[in-house]
Tab-separated table of C-alpha atoms in Angstrom:
chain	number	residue	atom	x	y	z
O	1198	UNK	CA	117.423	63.047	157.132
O	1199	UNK	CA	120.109	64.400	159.857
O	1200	UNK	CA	122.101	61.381	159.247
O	1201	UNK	CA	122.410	61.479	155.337
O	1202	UNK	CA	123.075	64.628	155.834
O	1203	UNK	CA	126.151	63.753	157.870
O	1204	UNK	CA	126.822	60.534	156.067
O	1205	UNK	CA	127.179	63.528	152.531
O	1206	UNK	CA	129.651	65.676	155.061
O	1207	UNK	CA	131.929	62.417	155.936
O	1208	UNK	CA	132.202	61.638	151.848
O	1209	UNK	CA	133.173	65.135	151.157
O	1210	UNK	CA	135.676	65.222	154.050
O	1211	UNK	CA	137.397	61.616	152.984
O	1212	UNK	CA	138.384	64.059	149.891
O	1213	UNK	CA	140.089	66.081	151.780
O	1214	UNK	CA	142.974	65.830	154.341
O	1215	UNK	CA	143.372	63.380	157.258
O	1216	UNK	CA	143.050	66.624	159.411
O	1217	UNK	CA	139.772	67.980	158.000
O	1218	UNK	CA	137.943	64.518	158.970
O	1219	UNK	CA	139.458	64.209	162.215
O	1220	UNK	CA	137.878	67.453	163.106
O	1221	UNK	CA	134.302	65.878	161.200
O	1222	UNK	CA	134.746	62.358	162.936
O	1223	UNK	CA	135.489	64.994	166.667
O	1224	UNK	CA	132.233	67.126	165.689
O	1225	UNK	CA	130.001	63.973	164.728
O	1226	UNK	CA	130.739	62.341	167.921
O	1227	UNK	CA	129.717	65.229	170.263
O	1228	UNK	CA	126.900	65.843	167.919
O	1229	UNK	CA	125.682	62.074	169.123
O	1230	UNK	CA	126.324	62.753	172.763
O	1231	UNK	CA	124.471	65.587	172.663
O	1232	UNK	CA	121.612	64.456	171.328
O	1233	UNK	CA	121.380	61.548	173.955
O	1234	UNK	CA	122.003	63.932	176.927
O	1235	UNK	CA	118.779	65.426	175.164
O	1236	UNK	CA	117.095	62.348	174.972
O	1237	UNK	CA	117.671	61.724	178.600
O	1238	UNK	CA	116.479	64.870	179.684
O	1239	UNK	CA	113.146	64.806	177.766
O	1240	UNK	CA	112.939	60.868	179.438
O	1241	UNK	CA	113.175	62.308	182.872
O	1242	UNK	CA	110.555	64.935	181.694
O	1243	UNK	CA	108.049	62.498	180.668
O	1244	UNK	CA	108.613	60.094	183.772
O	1245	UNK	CA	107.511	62.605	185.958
O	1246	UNK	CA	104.196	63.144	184.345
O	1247	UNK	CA	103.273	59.831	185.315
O	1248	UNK	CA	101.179	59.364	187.889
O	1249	UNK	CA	100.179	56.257	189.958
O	1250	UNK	CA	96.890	55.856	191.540
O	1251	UNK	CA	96.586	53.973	194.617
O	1252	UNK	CA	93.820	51.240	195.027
O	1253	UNK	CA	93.100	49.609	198.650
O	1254	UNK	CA	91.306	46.283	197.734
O	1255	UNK	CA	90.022	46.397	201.099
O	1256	UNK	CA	87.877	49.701	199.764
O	1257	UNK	CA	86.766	48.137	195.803
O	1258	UNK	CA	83.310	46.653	196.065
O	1259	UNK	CA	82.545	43.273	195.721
O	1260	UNK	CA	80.566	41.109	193.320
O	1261	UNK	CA	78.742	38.310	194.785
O	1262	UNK	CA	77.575	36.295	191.505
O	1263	UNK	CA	77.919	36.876	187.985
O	1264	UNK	CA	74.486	37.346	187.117
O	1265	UNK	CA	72.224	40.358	187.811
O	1266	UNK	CA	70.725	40.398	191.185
O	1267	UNK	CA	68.884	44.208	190.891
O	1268	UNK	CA	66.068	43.100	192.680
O	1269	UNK	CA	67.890	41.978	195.672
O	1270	UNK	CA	69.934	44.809	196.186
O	1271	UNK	CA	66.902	47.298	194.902
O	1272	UNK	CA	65.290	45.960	197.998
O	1273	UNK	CA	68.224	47.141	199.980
O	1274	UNK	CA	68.588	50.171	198.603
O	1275	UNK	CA	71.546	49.749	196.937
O	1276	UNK	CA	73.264	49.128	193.028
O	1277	UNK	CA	73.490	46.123	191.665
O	1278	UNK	CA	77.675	45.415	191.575
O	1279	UNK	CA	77.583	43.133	188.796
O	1280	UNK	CA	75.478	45.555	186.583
O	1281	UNK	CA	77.233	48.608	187.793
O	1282	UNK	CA	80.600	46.342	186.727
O	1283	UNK	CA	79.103	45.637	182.730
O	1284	UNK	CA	78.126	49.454	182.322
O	1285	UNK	CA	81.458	50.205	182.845
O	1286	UNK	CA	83.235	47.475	181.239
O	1287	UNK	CA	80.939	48.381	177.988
O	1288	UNK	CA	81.515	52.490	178.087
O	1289	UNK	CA	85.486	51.291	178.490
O	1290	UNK	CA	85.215	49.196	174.615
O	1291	UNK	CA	83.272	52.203	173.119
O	1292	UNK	CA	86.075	55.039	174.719
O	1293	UNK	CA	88.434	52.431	173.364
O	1294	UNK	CA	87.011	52.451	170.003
O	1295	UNK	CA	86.998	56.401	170.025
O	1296	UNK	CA	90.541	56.599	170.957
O	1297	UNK	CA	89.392	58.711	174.243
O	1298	UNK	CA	91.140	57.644	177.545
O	1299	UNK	CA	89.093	54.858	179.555
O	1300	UNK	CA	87.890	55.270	183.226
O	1301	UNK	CA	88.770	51.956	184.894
O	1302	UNK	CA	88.053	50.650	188.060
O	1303	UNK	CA	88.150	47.689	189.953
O	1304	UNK	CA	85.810	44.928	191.307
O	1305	UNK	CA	86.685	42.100	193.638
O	1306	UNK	CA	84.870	38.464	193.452
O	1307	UNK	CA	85.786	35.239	194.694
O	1308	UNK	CA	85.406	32.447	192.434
O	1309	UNK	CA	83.070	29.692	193.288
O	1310	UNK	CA	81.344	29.411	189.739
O	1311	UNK	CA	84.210	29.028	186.709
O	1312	UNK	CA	86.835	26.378	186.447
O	1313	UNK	CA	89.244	27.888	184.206
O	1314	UNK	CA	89.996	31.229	184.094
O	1315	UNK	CA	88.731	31.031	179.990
O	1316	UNK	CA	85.472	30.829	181.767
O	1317	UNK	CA	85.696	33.590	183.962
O	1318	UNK	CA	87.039	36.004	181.763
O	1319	UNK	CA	84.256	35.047	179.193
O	1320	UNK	CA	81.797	35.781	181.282
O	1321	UNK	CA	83.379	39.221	182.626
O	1322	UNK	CA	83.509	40.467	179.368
O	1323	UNK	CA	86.809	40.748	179.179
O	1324	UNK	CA	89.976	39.084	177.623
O	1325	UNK	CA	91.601	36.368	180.012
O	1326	UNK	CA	95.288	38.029	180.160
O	1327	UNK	CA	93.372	41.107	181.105
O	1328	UNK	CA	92.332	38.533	184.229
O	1329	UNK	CA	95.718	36.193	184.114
O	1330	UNK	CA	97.895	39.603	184.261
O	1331	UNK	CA	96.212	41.153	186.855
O	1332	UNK	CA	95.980	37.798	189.070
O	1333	UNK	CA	99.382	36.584	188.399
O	1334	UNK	CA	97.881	33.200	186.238
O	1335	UNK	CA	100.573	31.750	185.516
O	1336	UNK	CA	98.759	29.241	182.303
O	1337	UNK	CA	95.282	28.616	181.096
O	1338	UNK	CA	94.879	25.455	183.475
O	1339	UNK	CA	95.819	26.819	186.778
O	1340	UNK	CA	93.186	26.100	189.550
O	1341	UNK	CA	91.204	29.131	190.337
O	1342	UNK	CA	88.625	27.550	192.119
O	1343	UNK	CA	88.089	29.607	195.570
O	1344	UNK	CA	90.639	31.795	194.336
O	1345	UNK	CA	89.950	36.138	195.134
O	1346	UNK	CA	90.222	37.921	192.065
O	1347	UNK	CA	90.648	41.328	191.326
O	1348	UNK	CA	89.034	42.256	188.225
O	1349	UNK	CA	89.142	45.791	186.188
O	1350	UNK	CA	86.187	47.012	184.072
O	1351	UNK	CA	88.826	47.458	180.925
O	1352	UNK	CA	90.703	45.050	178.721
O	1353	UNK	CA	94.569	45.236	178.476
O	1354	UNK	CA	97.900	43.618	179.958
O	1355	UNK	CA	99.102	44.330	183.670
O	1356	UNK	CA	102.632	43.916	184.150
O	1357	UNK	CA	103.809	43.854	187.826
O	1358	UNK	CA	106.858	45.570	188.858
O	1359	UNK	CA	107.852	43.411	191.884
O	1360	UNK	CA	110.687	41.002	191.361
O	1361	UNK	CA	108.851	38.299	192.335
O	1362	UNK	CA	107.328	37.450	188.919
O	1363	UNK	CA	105.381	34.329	187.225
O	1364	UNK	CA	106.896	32.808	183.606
O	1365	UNK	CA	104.026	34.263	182.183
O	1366	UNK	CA	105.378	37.435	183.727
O	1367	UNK	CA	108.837	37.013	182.978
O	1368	UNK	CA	108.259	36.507	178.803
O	1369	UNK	CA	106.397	39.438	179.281
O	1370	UNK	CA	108.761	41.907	180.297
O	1371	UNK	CA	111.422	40.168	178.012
O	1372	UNK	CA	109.042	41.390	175.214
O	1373	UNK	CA	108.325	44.802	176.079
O	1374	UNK	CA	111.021	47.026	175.395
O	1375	UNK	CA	111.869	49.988	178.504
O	1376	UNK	CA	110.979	52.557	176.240
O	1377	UNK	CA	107.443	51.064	175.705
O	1378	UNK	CA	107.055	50.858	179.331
O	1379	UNK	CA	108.312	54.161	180.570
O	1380	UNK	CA	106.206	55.941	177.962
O	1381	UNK	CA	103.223	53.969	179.276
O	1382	UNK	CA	100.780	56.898	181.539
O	1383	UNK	CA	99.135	54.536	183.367
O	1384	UNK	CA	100.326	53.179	186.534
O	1385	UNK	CA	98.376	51.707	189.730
O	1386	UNK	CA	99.421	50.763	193.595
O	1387	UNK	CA	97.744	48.147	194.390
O	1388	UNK	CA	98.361	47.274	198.038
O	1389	UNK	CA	101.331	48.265	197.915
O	1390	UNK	CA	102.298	47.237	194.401
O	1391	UNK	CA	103.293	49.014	191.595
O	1392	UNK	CA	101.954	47.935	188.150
O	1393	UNK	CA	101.565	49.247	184.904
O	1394	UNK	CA	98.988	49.025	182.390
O	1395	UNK	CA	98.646	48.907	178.863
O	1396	UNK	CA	94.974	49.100	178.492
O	1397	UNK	CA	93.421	46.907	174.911
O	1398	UNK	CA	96.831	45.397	174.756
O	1399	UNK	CA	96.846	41.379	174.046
O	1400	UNK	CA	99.534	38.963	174.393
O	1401	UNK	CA	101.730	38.248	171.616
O	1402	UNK	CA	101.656	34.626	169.377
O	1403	UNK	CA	104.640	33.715	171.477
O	1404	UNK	CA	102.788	34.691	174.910
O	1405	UNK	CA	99.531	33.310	174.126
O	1406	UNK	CA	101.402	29.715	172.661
O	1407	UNK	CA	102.948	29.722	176.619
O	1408	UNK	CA	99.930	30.602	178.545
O	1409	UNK	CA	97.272	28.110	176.363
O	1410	UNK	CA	100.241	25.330	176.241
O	1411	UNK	CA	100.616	23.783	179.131
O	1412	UNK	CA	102.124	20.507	178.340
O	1413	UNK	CA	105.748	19.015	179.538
O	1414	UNK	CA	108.157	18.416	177.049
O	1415	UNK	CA	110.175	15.209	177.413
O	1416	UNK	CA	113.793	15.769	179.827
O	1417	UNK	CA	115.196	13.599	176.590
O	1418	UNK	CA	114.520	12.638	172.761
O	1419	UNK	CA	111.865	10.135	172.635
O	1420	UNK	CA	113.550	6.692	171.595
O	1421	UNK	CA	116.487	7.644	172.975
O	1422	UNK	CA	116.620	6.028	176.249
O	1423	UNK	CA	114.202	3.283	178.406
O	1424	UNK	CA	113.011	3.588	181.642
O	1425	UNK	CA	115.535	1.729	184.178
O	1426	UNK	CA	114.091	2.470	187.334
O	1427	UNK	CA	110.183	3.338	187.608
O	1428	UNK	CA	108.860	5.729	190.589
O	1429	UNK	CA	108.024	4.122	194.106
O	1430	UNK	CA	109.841	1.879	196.338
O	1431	UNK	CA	112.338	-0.374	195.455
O	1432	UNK	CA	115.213	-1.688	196.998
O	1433	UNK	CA	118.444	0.717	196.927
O	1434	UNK	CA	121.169	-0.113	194.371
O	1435	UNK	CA	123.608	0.779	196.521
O	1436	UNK	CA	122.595	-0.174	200.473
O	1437	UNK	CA	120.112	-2.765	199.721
O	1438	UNK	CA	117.284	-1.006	201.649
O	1439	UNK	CA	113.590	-0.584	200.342
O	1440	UNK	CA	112.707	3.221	199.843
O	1441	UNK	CA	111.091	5.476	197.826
O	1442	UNK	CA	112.230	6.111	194.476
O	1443	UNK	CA	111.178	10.002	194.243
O	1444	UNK	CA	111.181	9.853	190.469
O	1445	UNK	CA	112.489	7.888	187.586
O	1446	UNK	CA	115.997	6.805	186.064
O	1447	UNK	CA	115.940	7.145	182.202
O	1448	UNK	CA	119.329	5.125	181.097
O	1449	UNK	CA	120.878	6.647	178.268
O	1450	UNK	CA	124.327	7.280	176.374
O	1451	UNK	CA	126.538	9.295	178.250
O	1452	UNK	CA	126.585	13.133	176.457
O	1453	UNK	CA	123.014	12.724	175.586
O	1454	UNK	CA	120.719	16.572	175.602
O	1455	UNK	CA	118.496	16.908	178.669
O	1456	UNK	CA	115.626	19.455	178.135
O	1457	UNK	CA	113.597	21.818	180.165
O	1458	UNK	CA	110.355	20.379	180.474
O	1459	UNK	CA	108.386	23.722	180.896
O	1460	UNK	CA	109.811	27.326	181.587
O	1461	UNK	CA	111.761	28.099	184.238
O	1462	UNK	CA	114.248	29.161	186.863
O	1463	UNK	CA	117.269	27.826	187.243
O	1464	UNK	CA	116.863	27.060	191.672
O	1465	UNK	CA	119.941	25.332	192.293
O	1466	UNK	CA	122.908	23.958	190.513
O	1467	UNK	CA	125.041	21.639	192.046
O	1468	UNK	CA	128.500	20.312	190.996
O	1469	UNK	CA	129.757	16.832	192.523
O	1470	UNK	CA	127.088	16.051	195.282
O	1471	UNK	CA	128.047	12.550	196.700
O	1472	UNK	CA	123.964	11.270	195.969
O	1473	UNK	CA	122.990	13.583	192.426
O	1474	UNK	CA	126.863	14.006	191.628
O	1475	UNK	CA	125.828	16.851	188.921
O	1476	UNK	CA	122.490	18.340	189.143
O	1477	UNK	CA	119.933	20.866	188.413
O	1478	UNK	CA	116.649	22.001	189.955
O	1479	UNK	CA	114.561	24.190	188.027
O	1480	UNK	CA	111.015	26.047	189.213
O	1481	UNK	CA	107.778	26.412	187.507
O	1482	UNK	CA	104.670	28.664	187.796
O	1483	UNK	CA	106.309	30.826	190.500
O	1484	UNK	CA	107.608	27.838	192.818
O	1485	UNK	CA	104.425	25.809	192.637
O	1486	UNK	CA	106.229	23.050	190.456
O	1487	UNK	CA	109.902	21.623	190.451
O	1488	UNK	CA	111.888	19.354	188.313
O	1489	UNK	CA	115.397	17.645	188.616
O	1490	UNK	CA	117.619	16.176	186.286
O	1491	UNK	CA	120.431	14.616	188.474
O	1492	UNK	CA	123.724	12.430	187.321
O	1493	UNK	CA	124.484	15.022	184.522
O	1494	UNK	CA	127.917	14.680	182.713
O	1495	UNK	CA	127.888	18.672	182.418
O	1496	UNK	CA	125.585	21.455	183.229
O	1497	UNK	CA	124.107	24.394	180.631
O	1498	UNK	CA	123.379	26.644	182.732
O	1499	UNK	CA	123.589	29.651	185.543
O	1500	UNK	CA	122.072	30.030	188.697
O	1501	UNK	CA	118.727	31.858	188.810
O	1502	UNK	CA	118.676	32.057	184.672
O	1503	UNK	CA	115.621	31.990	183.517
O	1504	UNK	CA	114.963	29.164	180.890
O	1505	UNK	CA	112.896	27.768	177.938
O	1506	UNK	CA	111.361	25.112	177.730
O	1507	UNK	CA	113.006	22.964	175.512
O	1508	UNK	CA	116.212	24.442	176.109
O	1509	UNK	CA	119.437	22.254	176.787
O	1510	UNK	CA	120.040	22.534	180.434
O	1511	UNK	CA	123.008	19.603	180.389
O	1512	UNK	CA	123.698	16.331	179.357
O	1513	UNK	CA	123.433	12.545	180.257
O	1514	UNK	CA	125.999	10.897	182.914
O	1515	UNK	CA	127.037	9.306	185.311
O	1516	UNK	CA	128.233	11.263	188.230
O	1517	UNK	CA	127.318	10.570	192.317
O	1518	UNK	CA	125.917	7.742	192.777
O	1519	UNK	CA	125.146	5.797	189.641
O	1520	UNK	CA	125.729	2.409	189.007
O	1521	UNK	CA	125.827	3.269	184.970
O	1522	UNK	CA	125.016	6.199	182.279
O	1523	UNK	CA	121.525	7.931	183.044
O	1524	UNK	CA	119.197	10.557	184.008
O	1525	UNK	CA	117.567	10.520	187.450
O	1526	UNK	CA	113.997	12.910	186.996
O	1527	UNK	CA	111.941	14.321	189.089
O	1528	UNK	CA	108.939	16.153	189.263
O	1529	UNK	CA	107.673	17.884	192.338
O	1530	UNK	CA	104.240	19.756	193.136
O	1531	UNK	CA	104.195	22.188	196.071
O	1532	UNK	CA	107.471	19.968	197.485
O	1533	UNK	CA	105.742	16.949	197.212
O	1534	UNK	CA	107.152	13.921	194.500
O	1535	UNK	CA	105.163	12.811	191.611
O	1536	UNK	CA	105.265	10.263	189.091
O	1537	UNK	CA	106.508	11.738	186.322
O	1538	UNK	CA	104.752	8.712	184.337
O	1539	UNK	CA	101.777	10.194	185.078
O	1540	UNK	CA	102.372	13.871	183.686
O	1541	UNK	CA	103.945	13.372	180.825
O	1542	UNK	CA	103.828	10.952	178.318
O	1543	UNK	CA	106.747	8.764	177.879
């Protein structure tokens, strides 16, 4: 209503002399200042009502097996964790369901039972980006055998505040706006690390589309190149020796789009190395994956730029050392080469 107000004022003024809406355009302006100086203060009011509560996961108690073992630990005297843990986890969805604050604590277990972390959270009773959040999972196919987990007795989305952050991560904060965040009461230290929660929250279309999907895309259009050079040792173009070929050569026409096969960061980007001539690293899932796309006519891309998959990262040549017009691609898990052949289908 202020600003019809205002936007009434301006058309009477624009009747009147140049003067009189100077001094409107002058009083409008300071008008808008002040109320962001306001704005500010009432933003440095509410940030220091938050308060973060420290968790040691040293001190949490542990859960041995997902299944009730009350007779065991009745005989020792003690509660059962992993009924202690569903008590809670239920009175959380009913305080939810009232709109009343929940009390949420935290459990740790070590994963010997569940494959996926679908499983896990299933059985927790409790949504898996509650789990993948919290635990820095990366995608719904991620290992988790033998893996630690720290698990919370209430639904919702954990966002960690370190700059060392997954994809999963990274879309994350890209989605939720500062303002969302900073109004947001709930914040933990956990070892050392500051996160905040936002408890019943679920990932969006987009987010949950990333996490389940966990395919590679293609580096280029299917159909538009062939397969010059397959992965594995074969005699060098160049010096005649027999090495390993750490990926594959996809021959195309010069100026054709390379893709990002998954999400990303952009690790290195090199212009004119004497091998790769024009290249481009990008990492996956926090490090544990890499891919290259080497001999590029031109590059799409900063350093350290976080990219989609699918996106256009450069384009088809034939720079370094390349006997014609293609893309050298590689894919590399935990430094190690792969055959690409053999992760994506081609």
């Amino acid at each position: 209503m202020l600003h019809i107000r205002f936007v009434l004022y301006a058309a009477f003024f624009l009747t009147m002399s140049k003067r009189f809406y100077l001094l409107f355009v002058i009083f409008y302006i300071n008008l808008l200042a002040f109320s962001q100086e306001a704005q500010s203060d009432d933003f440095q009011k509410n940030d220091s009502t938050i308060s973060i509560e420290v968790v040691k996961t040293e001190e949490l108690p542990y859960i041995q097996k997902f299944s009730r073992q009350t007779k065991k630990y009745k005989e020792l005297g003690l509660p059962d964790p992993y009924e202690t843990f569903s008590k809670e986890v239920e009175e959380n969805y009913k305080s939810i369901a009232s709109k009343k604050q929940p009390k949420i604590s935290f459990y740790l277990y070590q994963n010997n039972e569940f494959k996926t972390i679908l499983q896990l959270a299933a059985r927790c009773n409790l949504t898996y980006e509650t789990l993948a959040t919290l635990n820095k999972i990366s995608n719904a196919t991620e290992n988790i055998i033998g893996k630690t987990f720290l698990i919370p007795t209430c639904p919702g989305i954990f966002l960690h505040t370190s700059q060392s952050k997954s994809d999963l991560e990274i879309l994350l904060f890209e989605n939720y706006n500062f303002e969302t965040l900073t109004k947001n009461k709930i914040w933990y230290n956990i070892d050392s690390e500051d996160l905040i929660f936002l408890p019943n929250q679920k990932l969006s279309p987009t987010e949950r589309a990333y996490f389940l999907d966990c395919s590679l895309q293609l580096p280029i259009d299917k159909d538009s190149f062939w397969i010059s050079s397959d992965y594995g040792k074969r005699k060098n173009p160049f010096s005649g020796e027999m090495k390993l070929h750490k990926g594959i050569d996809l021959a195309a026409p010069e100026g054709t789009p390379v893709y990002a096969i998954k999400d990303g960061n952009v690790a290195v980007k090199i212009h004119d190395d004497t091998t790769f001539g024009n290249y481009i690293i990008l990492t996956h899932d926090k490090g544990k994956t890499t891919s290259v796309y080497a001999h590029l006519s031109s590059m799409n891309v900063e350093k350290d730029e976080f990219i989609k998959k699918g996106k256009v990262i450069g384009y088809v040549g034939k720079t370094g050392m390349a006997t014609g017009s293609h893309l050298h691609f590689e894919i590399r898990t935990g430094g190690v080469a792969q055959d690409p052949t053999k992760m994506l289908k081609f």
